[in-house]
Short mmCIF file of C-alpha atoms and ligand atoms in Angstrom, two decimals:
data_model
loop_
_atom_site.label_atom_id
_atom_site.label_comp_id
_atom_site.label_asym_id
_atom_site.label_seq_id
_atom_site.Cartn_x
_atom_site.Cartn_y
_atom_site.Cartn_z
CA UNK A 295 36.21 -24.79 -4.44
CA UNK A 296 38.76 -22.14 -5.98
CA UNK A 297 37.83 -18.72 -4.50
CA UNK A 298 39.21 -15.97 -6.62
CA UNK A 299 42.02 -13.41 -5.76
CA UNK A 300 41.45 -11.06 -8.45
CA UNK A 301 38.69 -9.51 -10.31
CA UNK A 302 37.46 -12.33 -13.04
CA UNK A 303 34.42 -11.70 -14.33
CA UNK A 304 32.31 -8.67 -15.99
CA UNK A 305 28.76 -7.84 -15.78
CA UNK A 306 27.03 -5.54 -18.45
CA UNK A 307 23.46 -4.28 -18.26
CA UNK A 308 21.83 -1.66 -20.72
CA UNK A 309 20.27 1.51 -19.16
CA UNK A 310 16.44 1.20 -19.94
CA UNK A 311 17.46 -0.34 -23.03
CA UNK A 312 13.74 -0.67 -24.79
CA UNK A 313 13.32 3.39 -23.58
CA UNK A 314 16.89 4.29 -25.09
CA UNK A 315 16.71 2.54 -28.24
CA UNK A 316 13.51 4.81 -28.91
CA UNK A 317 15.19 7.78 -27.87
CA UNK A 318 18.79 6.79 -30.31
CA UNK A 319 16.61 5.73 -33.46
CA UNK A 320 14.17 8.50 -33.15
CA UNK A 321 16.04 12.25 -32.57
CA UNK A 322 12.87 13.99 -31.10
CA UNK A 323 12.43 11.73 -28.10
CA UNK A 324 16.01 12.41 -26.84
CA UNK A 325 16.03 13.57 -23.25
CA UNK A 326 12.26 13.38 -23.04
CA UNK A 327 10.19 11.34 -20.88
CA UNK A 328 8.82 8.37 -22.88
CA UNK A 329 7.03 5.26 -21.82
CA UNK A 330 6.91 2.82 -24.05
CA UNK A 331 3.62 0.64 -24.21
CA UNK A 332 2.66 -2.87 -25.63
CA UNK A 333 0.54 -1.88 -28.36
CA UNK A 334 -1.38 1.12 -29.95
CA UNK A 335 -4.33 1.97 -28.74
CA UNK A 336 -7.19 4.84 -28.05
CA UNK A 337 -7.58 3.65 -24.67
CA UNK A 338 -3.57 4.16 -23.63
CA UNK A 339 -4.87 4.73 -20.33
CA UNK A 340 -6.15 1.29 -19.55
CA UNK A 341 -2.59 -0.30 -20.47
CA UNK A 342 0.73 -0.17 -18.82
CA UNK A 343 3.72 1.28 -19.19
CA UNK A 344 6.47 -1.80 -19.82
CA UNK A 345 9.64 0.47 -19.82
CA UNK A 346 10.48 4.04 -19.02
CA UNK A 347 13.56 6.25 -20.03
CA UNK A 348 15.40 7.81 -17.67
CA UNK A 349 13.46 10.89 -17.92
CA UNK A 350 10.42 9.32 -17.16
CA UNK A 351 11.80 7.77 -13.84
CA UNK A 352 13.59 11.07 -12.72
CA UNK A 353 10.24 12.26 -12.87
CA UNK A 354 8.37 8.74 -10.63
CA UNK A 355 7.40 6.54 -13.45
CA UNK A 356 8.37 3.14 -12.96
CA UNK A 357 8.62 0.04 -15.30
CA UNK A 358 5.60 -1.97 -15.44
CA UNK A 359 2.95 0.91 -13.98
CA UNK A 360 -0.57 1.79 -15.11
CA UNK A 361 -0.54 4.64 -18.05
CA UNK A 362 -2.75 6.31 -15.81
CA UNK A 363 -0.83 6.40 -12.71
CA UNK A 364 2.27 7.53 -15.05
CA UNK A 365 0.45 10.26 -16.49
CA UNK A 366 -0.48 11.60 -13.20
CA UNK A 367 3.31 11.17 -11.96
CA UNK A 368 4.64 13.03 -15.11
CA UNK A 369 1.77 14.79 -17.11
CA UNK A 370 4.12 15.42 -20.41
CA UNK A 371 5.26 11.51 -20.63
CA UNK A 372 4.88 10.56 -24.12
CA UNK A 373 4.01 7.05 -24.81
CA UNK A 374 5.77 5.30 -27.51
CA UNK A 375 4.26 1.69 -28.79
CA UNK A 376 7.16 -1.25 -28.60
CA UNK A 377 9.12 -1.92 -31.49
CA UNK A 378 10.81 -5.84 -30.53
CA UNK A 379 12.15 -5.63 -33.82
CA UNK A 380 14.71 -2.58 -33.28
CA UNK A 381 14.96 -3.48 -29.88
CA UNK A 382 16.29 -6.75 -31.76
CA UNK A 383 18.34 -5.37 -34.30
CA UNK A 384 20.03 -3.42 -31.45
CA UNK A 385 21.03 -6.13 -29.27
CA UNK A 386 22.73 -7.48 -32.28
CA UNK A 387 24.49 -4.94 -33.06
CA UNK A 388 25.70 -3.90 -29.50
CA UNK A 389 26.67 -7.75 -29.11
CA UNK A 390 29.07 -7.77 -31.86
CA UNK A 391 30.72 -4.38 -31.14
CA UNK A 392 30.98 -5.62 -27.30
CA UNK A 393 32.62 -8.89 -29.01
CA UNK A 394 35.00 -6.97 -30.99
CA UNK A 395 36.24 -6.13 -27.63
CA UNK A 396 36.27 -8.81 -25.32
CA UNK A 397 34.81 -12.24 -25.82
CA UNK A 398 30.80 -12.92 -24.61
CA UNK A 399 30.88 -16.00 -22.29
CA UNK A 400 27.26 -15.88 -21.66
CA UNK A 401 23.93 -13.82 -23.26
CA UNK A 402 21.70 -13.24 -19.95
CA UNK A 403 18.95 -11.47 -21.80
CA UNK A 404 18.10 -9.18 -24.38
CA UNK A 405 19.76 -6.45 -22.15
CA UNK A 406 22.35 -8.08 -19.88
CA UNK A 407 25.67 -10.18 -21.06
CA UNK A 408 28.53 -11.71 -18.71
CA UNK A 409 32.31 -12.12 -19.81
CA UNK A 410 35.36 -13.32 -18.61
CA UNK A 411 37.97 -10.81 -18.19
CA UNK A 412 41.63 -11.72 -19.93
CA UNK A 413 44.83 -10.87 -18.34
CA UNK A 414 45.10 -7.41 -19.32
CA UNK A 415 41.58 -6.70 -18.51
CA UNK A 416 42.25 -7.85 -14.97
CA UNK A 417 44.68 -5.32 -14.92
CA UNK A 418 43.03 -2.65 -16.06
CA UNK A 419 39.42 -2.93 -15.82
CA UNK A 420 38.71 0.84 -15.94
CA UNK A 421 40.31 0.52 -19.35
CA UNK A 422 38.17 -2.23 -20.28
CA UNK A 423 34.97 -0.50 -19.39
CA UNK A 424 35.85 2.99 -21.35
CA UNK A 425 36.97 1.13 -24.24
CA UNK A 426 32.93 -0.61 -24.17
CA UNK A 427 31.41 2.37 -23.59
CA UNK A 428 33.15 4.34 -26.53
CA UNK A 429 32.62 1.55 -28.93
CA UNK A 430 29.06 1.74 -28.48
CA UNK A 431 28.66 5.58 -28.31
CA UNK A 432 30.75 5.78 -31.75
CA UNK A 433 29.35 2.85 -33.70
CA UNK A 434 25.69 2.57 -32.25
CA UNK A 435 24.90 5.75 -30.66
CA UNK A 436 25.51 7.84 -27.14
CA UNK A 437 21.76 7.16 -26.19
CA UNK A 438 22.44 3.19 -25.60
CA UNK A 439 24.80 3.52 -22.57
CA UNK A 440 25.21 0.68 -20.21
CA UNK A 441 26.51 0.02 -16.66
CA UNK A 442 29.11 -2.61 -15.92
CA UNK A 443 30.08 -4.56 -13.04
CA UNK A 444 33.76 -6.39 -11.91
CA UNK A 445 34.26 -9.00 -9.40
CA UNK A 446 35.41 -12.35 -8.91
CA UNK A 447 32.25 -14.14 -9.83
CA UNK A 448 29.37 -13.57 -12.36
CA UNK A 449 26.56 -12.96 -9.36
CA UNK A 450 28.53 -10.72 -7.56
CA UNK A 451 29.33 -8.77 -10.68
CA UNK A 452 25.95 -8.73 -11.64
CA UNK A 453 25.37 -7.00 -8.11
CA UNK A 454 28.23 -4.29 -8.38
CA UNK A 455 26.18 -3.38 -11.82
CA UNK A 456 23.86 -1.81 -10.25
CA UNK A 457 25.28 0.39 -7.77
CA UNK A 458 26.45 2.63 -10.22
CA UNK A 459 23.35 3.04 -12.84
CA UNK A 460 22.95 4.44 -15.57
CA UNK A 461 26.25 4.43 -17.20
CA UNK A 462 28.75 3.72 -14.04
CA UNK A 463 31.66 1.34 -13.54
CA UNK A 464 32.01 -0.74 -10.20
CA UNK A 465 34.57 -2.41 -9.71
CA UNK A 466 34.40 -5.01 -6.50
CA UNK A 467 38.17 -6.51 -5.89
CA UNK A 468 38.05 -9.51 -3.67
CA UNK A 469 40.75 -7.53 -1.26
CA UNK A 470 37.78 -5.18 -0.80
CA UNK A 471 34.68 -7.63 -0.13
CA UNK A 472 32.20 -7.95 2.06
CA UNK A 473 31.93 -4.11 3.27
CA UNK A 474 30.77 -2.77 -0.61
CA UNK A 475 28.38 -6.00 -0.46
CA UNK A 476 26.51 -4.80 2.53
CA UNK A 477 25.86 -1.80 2.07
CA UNK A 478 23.54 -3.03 -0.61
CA UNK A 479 19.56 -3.64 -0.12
CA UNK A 480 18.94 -7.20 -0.29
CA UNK A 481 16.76 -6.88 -3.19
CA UNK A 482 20.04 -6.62 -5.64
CA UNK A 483 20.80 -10.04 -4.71
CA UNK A 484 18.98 -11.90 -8.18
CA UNK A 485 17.60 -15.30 -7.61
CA UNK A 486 15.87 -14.72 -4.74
CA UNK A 487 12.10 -15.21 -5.43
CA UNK A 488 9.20 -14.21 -3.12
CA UNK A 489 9.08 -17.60 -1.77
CA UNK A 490 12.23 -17.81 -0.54
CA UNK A 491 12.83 -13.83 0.66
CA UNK A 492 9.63 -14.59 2.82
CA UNK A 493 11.73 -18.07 4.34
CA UNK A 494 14.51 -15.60 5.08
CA UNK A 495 13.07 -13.23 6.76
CA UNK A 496 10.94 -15.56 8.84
CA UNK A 497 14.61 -16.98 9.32
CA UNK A 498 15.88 -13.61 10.98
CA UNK A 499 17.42 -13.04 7.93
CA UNK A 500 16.79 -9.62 6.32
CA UNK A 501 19.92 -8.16 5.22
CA UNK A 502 22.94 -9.65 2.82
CA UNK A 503 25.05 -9.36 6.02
CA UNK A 504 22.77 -11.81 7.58
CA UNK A 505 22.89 -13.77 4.73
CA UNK A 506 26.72 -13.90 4.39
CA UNK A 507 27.18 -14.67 8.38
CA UNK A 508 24.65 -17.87 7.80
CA UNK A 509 25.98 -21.22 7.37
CA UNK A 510 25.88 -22.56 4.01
CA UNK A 511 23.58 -25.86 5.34
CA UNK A 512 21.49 -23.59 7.16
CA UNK A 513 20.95 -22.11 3.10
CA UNK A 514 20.08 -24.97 1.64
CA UNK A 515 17.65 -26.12 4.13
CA UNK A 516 16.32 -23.20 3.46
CA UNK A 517 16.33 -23.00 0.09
CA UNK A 518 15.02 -26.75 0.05
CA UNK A 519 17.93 -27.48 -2.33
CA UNK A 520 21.61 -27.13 -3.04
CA UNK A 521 20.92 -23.39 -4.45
CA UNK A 522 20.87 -21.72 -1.44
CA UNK A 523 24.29 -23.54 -0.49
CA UNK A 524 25.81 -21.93 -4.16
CA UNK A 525 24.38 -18.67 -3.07
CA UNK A 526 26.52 -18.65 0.06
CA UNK A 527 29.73 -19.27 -1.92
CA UNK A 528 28.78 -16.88 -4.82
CA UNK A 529 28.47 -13.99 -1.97
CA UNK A 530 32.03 -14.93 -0.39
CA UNK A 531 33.42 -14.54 -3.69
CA UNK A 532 33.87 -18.53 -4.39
CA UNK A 533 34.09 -19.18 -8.28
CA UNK A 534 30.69 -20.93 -9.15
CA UNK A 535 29.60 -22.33 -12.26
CA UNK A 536 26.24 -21.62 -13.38
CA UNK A 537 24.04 -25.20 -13.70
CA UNK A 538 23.37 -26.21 -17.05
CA UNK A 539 19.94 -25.48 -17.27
CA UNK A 540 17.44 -27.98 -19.31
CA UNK A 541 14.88 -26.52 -21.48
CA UNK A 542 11.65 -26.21 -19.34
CA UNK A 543 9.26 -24.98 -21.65
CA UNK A 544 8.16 -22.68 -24.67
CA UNK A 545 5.64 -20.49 -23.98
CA UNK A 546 4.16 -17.18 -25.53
CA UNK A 547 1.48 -14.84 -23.72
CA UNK A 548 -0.01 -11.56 -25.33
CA UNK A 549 -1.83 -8.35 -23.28
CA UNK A 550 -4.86 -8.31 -26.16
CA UNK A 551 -6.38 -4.94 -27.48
CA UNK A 552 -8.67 -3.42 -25.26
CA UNK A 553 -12.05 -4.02 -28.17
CA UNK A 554 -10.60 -7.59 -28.83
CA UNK A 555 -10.97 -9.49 -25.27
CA UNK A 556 -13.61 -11.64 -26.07
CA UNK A 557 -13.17 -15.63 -26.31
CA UNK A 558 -13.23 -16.40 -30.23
CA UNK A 559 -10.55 -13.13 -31.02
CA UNK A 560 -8.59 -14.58 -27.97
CA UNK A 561 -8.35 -18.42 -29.33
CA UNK A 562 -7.82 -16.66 -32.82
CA UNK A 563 -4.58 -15.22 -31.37
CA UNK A 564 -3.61 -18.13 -28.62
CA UNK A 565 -3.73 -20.31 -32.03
CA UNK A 566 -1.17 -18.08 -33.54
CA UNK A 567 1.42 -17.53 -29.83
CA UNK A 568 0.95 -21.66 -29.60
CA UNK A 569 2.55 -22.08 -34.07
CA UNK A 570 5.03 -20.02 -32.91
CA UNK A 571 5.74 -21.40 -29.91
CA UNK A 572 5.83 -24.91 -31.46
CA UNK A 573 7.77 -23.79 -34.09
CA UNK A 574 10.57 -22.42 -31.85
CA UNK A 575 10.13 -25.49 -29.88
CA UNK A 576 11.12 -27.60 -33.36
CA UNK A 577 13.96 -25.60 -34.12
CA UNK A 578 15.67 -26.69 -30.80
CA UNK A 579 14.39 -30.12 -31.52
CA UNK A 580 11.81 -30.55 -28.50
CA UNK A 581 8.65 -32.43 -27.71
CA UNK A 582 6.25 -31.50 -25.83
CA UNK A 583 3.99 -33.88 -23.50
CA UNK A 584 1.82 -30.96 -22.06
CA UNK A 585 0.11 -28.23 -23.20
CA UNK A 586 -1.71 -25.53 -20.97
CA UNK A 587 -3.48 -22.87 -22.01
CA UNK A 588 -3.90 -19.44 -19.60
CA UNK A 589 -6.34 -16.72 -19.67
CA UNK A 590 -6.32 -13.68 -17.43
CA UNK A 591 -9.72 -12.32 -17.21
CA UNK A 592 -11.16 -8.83 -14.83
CA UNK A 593 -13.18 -12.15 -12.92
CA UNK A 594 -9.61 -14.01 -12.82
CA UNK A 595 -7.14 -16.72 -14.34
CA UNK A 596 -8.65 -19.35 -15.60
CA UNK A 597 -6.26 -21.72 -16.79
CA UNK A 598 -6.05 -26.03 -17.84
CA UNK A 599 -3.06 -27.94 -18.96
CA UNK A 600 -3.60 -30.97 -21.68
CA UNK A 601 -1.72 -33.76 -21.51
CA UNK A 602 -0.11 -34.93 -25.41
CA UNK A 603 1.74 -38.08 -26.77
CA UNK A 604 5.13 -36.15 -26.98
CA UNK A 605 4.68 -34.25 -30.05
CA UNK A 606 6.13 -31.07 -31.87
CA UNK A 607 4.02 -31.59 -35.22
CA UNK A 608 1.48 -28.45 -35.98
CA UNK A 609 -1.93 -30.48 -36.49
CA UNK A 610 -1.17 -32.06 -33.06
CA UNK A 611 -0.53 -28.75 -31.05
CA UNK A 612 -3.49 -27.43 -32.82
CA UNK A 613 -6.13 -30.17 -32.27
CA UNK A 614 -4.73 -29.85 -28.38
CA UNK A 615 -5.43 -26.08 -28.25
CA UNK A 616 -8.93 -26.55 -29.89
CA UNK A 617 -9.79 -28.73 -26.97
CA UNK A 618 -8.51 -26.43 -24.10
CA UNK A 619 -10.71 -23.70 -25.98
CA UNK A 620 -13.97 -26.18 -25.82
CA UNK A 621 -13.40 -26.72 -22.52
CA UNK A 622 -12.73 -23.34 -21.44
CA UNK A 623 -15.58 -22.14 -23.17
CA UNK A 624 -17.87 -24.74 -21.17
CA UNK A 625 -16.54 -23.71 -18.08
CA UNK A 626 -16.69 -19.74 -18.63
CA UNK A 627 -20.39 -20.34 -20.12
CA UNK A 628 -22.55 -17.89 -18.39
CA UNK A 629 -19.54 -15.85 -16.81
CA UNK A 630 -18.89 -12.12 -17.78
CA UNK A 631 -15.73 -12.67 -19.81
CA UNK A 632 -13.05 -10.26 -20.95
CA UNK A 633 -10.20 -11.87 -21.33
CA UNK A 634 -6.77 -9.12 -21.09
CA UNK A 635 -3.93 -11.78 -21.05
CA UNK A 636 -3.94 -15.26 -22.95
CA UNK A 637 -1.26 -17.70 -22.74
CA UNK A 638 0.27 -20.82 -24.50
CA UNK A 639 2.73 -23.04 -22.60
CA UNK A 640 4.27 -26.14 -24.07
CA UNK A 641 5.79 -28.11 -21.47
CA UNK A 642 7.36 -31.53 -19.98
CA UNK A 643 9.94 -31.52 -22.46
CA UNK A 644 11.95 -34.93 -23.33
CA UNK A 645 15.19 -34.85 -24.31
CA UNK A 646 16.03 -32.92 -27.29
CA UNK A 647 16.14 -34.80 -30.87
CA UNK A 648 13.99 -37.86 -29.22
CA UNK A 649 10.35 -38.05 -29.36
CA UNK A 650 9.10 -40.56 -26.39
CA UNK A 651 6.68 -43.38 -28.05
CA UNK A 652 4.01 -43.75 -26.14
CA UNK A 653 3.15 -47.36 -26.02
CA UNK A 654 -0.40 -47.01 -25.58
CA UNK A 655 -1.00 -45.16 -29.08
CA UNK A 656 -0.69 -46.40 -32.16
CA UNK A 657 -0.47 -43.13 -34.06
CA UNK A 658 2.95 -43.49 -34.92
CA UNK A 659 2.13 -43.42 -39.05
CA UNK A 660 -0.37 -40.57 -38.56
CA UNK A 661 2.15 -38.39 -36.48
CA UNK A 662 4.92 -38.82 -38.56
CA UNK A 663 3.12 -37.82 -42.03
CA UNK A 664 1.78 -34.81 -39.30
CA UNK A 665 5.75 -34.11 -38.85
CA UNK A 666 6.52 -34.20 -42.61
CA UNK A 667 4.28 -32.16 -43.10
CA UNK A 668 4.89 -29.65 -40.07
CA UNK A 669 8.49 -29.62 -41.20
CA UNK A 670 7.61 -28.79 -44.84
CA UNK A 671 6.19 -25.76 -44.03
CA UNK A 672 9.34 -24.72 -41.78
CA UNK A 673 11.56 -25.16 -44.19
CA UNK A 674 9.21 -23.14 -46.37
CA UNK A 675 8.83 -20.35 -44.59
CA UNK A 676 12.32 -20.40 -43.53
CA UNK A 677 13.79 -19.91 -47.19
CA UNK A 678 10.71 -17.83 -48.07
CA UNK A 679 10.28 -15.51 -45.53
CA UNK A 680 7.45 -14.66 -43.33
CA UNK A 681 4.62 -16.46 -43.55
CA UNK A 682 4.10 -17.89 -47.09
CA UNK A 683 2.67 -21.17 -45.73
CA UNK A 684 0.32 -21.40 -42.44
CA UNK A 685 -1.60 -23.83 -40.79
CA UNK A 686 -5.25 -21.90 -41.28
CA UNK A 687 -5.27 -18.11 -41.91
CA UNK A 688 -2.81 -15.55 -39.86
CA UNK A 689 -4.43 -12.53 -38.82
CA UNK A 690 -2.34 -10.88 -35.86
CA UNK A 691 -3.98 -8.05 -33.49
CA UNK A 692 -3.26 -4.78 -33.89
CA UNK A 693 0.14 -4.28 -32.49
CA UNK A 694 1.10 -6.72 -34.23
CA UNK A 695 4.10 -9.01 -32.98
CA UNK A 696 2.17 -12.34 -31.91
CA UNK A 697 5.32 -13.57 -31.01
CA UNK A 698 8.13 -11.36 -31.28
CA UNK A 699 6.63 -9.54 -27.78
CA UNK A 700 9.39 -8.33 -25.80
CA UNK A 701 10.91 -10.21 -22.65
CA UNK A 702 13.76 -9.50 -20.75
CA UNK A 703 14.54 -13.36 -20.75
CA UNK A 704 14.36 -14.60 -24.32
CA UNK A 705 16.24 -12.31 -27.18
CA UNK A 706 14.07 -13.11 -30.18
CA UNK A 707 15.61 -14.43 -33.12
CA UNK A 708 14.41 -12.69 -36.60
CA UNK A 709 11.64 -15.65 -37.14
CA UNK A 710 9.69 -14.42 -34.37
CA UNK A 711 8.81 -11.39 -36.12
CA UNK A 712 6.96 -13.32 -39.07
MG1 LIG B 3 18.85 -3.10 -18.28
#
């Protein structure tokens, strides 16, 4: 394995992005503490605050904390619903100026990007990083900043990102590795779940010095796969490709409206997450042999997973959800239910472009006039716009978004917003 001598790779990372993208569209919020929350409401205080400006934090709110506990932190916070649509328009917009600078090798999220640096970059990577930064404050706005991270691989340039937030440079050369490594907490190190920091530490190991001095078997066994063995080389610096990762699923949740948490408004609006979900699931050219559906109640989760004769076709993901919904309604009968959270998940994907027959049903004509059909309406709504065709009627929540919800993990794409 090749293990770098120079600086190769950047990491970028917007500061608060959701928080500052309020604050650059709309003048008044500017060096105010916002929180921005999933949907409008009377009843702000029974939701959560999903991102904070920097404001806000200087003052103890944190990302994902009760309105109520953030109100009591910082009394003049002023709560701002989500907008995934600007927040998609501006991670457009930042991507191409970045581009017009340097060349995108990966999109991490809607917030995060990776690149490798060129020759001259490598050179002068200060250069490189002022040259971003001005871009963006001229041709987007000086209230999207973002801090940026150099070192010989992607993880440990992610890493050096966020020593320096908001708006820093770090700049890791291999010459200068481990020391600037340890002296972070071990909680910078991404990819390292609860399941496997609680293996560590029964392990002895607690700190990324620990981790660095441990063999690279001794990882993996405890990792439980070849991971933990690419961890060890990504923290000495080792160049490391990231794994092709298959498609495991497409999925859509939604917090509902406090006043619309009861079963039928719930399966109204896990019917219209799931035609989303299936219809981002057809434009990648996936089938799906499972679906599950997930509902997060006060009394708990309460959740079942259907098994389906690979299929991407509307009617099909429909009929499944309408049985998921009889049975959860049998098994909550009786049961105080107010459901805050439901959840589609369309998983066990086959390869993309091939739908498995399943031997055992003969519903081969049926499912492909179901596809016809399913892909009529795509194509539909794709040169019309919106919604002009839908299986059944559409009626979102208030908040809107059924689909276009924001996630650090998945930019969405302008459909999403229909
Ligand atoms: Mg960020």
């Amino acid at each position: 394995m090749r293990k770098p001598e120079t600086i190769e790779r950047l990491y970028l990372d917007f500061d608060g992005f959701f928080a500052s993208v309020h604050q650059q569209i709309t003048p008044k919020l500017r060096g105010k503490p916002i929180g921005v929350i999933p949907f409008e409401t009377n009843a702000a205080s029974s939701t959560v605050v999903i991102a904070c400006s920097r404001e806000a934090k200087a003052a103890g709110c944190k990302n994902v904390m009760r309105v109520r506990d953030a109100l009591d932190r910082c009394p003049e916070l002023i709560l701002v619903t989500q907008r995934p649509d600007w927040y998609r328009r501006a991670h457009n917009a930042l991507i191409n100026e970045i581009e017009c600078e340097i060349p995108i090798e990966t999109i991490k999220s809607i917030d995060e990007l990776a690149c490798i640096l060129g020759k001259a970059d490598i050179a002068d990577p200060h250069d490189l990083a002022s040259r971003l930064k001005l871009r963006i404050a001229k041709n987007i706005g000086p209230y999207i900043t973002c801090s940026i991270g150099f070192a010989a691989n992607r993880l440990l340039a992610k890493i050096a990102c966020k020593v320096d937030k908001p708006n820093g440079v770090t700049i890791w050369r291999p010459d200068d590795m481990p020391g600037p490594l340890f002296k972070r907490p071990m909680s910078d190190i991404p990819g390292i779940g609860s399941k496997i920091s609680f293996r560590l530490m029964v392990a002895g190991i607690t700190t990324i010095e620990d981790l660095y001095a441990t063999q690279p078997k001794h990882l993996r066994a405890l990792w439980g796969n070849v991971n933990g063995e690419r961890m060890w080389y990504a923290i000495h610096g080792y160049e490391i490709f990231a794994q092709p990762t298959s498609r495991g699923m497409f999925g859509h949740g939604r917090v509902l409206p406090p006043g619309h948490r009861d079963i039928e408004r719930a399966k109204e609006y896990s019917r219209l997450l799931l035609s989303k979900a299936a219809r981002r699931m057809r434009r990648d050219a996936f089938f799906a042999k499972s679906l599950w559906l997930w509902l997060n109640m006060r009394s708990g989760v309460w959740y079942k997973q259907l098994e389906l004769p690979s299929v991407q076709d509307e009617p099909a993901c429909l009929a499944a959800l309408n049985k998921l919904w009889s049975l959860a309604k049998k098994e909550l009968a009786g049961r105080p239910v107010e459901i805050i959270r439901v959840g589609v998940t369309l998983s066990e994907l086959g390869e993309p472009g091939v739908r498995q027959l399943d031997m055992f049903l003969a519903d081969d004509d049926q499912r492909q006039q179901a596809e016809v059909l399913t892909n009529t309406v795509d194509r539909l709504n794709a040169k019309f716009g919106k919604r002009v065709v839908t299986f059944g009627h559409w009626s979102p929540p208030p908040g809107g978004y059924a689909g276009g919800k924001i996630s650090f993990n998945r930019i969405p794409s302008a459909e999403d917003f229909w």
